[in-house]
Short mmCIF file of C-alpha atoms in Angstrom, two decimals:
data_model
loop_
_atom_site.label_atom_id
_atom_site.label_comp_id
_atom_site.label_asym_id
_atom_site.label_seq_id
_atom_site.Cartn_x
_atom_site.Cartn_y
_atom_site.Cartn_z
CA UNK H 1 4.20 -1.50 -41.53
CA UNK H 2 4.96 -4.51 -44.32
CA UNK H 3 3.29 -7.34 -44.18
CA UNK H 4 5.12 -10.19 -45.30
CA UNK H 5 3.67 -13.89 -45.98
CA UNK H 6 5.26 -16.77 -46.66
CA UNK H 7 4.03 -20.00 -49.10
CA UNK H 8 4.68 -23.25 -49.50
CA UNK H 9 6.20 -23.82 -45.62
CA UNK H 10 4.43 -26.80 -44.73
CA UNK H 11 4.91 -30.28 -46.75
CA UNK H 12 1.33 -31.35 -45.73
CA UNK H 13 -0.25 -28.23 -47.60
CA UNK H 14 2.08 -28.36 -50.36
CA UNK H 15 0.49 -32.14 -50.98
CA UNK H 16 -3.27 -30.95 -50.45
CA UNK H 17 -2.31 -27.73 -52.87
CA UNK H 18 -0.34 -29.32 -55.38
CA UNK H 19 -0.29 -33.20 -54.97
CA UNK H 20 3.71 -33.57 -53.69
CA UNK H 21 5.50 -33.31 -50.78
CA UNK H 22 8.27 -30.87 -51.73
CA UNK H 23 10.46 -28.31 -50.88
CA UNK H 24 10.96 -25.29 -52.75
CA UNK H 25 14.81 -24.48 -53.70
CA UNK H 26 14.54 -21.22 -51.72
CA UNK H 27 11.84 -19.81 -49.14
CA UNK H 28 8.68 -17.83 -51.48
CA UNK H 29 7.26 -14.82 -50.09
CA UNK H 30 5.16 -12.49 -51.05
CA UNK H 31 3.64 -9.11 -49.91
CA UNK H 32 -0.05 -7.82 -48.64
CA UNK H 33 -1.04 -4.56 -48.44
CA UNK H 34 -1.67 -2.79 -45.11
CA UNK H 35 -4.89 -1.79 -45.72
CA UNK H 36 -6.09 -5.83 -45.61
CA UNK H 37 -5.65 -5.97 -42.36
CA UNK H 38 -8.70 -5.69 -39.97
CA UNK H 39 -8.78 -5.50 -35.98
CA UNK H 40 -8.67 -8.50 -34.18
CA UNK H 41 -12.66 -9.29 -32.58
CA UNK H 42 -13.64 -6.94 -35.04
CA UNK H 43 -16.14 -8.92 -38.00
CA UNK H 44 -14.00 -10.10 -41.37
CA UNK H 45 -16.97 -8.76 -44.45
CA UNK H 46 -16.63 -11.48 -47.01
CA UNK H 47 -15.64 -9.38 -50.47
CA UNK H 48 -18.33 -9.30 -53.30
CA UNK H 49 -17.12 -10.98 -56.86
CA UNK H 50 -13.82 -12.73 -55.22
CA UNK H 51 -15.72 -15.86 -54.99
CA UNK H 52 -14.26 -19.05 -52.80
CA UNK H 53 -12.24 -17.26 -49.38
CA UNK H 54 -10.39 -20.02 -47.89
CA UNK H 55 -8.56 -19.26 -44.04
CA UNK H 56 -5.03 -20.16 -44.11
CA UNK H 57 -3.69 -20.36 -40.46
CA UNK H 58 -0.03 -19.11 -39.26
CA UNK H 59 2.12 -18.08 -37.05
CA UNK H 60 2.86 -14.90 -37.00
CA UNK H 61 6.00 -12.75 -36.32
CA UNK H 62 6.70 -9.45 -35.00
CA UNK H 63 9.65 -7.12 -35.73
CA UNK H 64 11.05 -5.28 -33.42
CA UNK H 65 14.24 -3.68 -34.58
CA UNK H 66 15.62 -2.43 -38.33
CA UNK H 67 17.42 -4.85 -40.03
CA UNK H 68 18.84 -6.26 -43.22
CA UNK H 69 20.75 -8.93 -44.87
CA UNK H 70 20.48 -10.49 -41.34
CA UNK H 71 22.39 -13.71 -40.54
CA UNK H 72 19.93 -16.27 -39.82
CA UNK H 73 22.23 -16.86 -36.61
CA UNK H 74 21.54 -13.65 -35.34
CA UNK H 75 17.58 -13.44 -36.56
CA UNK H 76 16.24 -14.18 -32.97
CA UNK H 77 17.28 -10.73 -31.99
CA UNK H 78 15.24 -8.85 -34.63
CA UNK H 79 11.74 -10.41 -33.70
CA UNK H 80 10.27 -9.66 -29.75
CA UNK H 81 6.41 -11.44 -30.26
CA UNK H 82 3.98 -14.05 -32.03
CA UNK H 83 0.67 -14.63 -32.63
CA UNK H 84 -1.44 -16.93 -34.57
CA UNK H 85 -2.89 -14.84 -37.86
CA UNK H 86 -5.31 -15.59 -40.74
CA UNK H 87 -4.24 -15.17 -44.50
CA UNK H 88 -7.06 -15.18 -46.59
CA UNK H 89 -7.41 -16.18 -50.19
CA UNK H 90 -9.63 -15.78 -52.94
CA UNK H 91 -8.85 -19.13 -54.33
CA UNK H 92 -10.73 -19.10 -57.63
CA UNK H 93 -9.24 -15.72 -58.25
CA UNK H 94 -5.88 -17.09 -57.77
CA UNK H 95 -6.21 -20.28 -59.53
CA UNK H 96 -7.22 -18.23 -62.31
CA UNK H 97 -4.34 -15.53 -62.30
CA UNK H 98 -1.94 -18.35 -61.65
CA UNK H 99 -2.96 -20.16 -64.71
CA UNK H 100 -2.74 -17.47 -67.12
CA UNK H 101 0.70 -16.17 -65.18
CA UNK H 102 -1.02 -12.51 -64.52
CA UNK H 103 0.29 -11.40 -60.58
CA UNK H 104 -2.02 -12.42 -57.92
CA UNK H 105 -1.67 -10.32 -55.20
CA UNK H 106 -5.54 -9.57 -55.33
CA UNK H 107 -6.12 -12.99 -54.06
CA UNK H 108 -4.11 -11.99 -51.18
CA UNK H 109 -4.53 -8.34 -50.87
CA UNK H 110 -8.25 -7.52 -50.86
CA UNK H 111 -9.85 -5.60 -47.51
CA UNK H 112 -10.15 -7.91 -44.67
CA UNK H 113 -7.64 -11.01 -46.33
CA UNK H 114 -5.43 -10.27 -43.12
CA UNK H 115 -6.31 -11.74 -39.31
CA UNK H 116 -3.76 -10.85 -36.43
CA UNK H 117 -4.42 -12.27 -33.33
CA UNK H 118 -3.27 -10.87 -29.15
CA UNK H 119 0.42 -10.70 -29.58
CA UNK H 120 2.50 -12.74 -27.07
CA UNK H 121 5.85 -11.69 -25.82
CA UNK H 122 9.18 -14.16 -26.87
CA UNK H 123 10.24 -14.08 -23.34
CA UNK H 124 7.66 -16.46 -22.70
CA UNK H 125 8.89 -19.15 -25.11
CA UNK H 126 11.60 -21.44 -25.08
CA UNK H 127 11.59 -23.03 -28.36
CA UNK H 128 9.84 -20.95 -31.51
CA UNK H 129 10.19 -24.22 -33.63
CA UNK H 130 8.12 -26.01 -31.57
CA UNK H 131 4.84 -24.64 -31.10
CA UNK H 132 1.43 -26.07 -32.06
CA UNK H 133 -1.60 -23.73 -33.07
CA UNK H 134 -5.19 -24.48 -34.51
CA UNK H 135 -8.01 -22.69 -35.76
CA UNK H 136 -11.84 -23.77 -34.88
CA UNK H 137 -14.67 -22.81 -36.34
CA UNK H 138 -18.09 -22.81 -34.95
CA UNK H 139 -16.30 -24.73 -32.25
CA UNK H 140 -14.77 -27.44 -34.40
CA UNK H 141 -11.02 -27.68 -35.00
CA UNK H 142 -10.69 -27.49 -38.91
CA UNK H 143 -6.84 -26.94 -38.75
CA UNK H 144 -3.52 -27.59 -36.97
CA UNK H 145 0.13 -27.26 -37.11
CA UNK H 146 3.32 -27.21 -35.32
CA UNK H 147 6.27 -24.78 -36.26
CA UNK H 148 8.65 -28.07 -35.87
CA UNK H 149 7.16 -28.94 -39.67
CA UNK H 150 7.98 -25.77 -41.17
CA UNK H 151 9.95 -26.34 -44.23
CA UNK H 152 12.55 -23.26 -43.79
CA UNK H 153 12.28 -22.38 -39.68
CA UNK H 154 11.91 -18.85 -38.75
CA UNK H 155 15.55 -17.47 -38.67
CA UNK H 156 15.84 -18.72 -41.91
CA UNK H 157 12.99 -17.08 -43.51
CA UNK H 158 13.92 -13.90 -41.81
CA UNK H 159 17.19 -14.26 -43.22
CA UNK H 160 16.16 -14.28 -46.82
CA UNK H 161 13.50 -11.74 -46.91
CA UNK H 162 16.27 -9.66 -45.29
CA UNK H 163 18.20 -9.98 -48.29
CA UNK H 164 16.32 -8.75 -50.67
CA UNK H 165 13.62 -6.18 -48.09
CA UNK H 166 14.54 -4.11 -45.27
CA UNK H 167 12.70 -5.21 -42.13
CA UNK H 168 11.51 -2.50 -39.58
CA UNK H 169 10.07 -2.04 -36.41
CA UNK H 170 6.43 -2.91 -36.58
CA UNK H 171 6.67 -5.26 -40.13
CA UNK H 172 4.92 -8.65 -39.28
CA UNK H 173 5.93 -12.16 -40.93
CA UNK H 174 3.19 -14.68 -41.82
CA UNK H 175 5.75 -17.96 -41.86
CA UNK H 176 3.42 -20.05 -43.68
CA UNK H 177 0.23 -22.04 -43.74
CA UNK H 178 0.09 -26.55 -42.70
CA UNK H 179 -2.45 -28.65 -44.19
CA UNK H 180 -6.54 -28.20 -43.65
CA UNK H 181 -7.01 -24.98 -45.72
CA UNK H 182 -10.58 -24.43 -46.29
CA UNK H 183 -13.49 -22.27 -47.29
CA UNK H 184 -15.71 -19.58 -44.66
CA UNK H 185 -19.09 -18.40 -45.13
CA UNK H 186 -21.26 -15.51 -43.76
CA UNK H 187 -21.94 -16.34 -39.74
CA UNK H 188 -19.10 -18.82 -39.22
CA UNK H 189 -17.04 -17.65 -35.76
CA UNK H 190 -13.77 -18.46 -35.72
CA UNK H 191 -11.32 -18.51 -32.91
CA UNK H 192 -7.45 -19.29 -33.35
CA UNK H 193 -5.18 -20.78 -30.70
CA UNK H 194 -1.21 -20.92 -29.95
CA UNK H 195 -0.29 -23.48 -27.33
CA UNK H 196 -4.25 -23.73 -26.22
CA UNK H 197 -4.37 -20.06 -25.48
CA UNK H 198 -7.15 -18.33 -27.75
CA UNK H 199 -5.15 -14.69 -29.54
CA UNK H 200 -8.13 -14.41 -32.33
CA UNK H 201 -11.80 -14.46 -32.05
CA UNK H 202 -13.78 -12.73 -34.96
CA UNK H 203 -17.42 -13.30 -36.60
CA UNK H 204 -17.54 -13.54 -40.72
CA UNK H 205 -20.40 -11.07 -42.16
#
């Protein structure tokens, strides 16, 4: 199983991130280890020495068949569910990687920087690019989006990474985070929706 993430999908969070509204020439993605990913109602343990974890909400998709250098006209086929997922980052630690160019991946990659939520089946849903998901916390909505703002839409981004990574069965695509990124701290409970239907429900420790 690969889990793949993509950055800089959502206009809104490339403003609050980096102070403009752009697009990037070509889709960025990057690549978490397996072993960051934790069981959905199962507690997230906040990592000693990473400093600020910040949630970043997605969607999330699921791949159900091999596939690669796949025509973004024919990228529908090769995912069967969604979900709404949780990419955490250790902020500071990336800042500070980013700055002096070293790789970051540890800001991404650390035990428990991975959410997945209850996976729902595509034959349910009759437009991908136009769903709307939030995450509360402590009962409080702290962020939303809608798949309709995504920068590069999902057969897109399946497209490129299938140019350069073969996609199998089982690989899962974080398609990128909207605006409202923020910290979590030790007792917060936080519950992520897709379409007002709660998929993730976990406790921070």
């Amino acid at each position: 199983m690969k889990i793949l993430a993509v950055g800089m999908n959502y206009a809104e969070h490339n403003k609050e991130m980096h102070g403009t509204l752009y697009k990037t020439e070509e889709p960025v993605f990057f690549m978490k280890p397996d072993s960051s990913l934790f069981q959905n109602t199962k507690p997230m343990f906040l990592p000693d020495g990473l400093g600020r974890i910040e949630y970043e909400t997605e969607l999330v998709v699921r791949i159900c068949r091999m596939g690669k250098s796949i025509a973004p006209r024919f990228a529908y086929r090769y995912f069967d569910a969604i979900t709404v997922g949780i990419d955490f980052t250790a902020r500071e630690l990336q800042r500070k990687y980013q700055e002096k160019g070293w790789p970051w991946m540890l800001s991404k990659g650390f035990d428990g920087a991975t959410a997945l939520g209850e996976w729902v089946s595509m034959e349910g849903i009759d437009n991908v690019q136009n769903l709307n998901f939030h995450l509360d916390i402590n009962g409080t909505t702290v962020q939303k989006g809608c798949t309709a703002d995504m920068l590069y839409k999902i057969d897109e981004l399946i497209a490129h990474i299938s140019k350069f990574v073969t996609l199998k069965t089982g690989d899962v695509i974080f398609t990128g985070t909207p605006q409202g990124v923020g910290p979590v701290k030790i007792g917060d409970h936080l519950e992520g929706y897709l379409e007002g239907k709660k998929l993730l429900e976990f406790n921070i420790k």
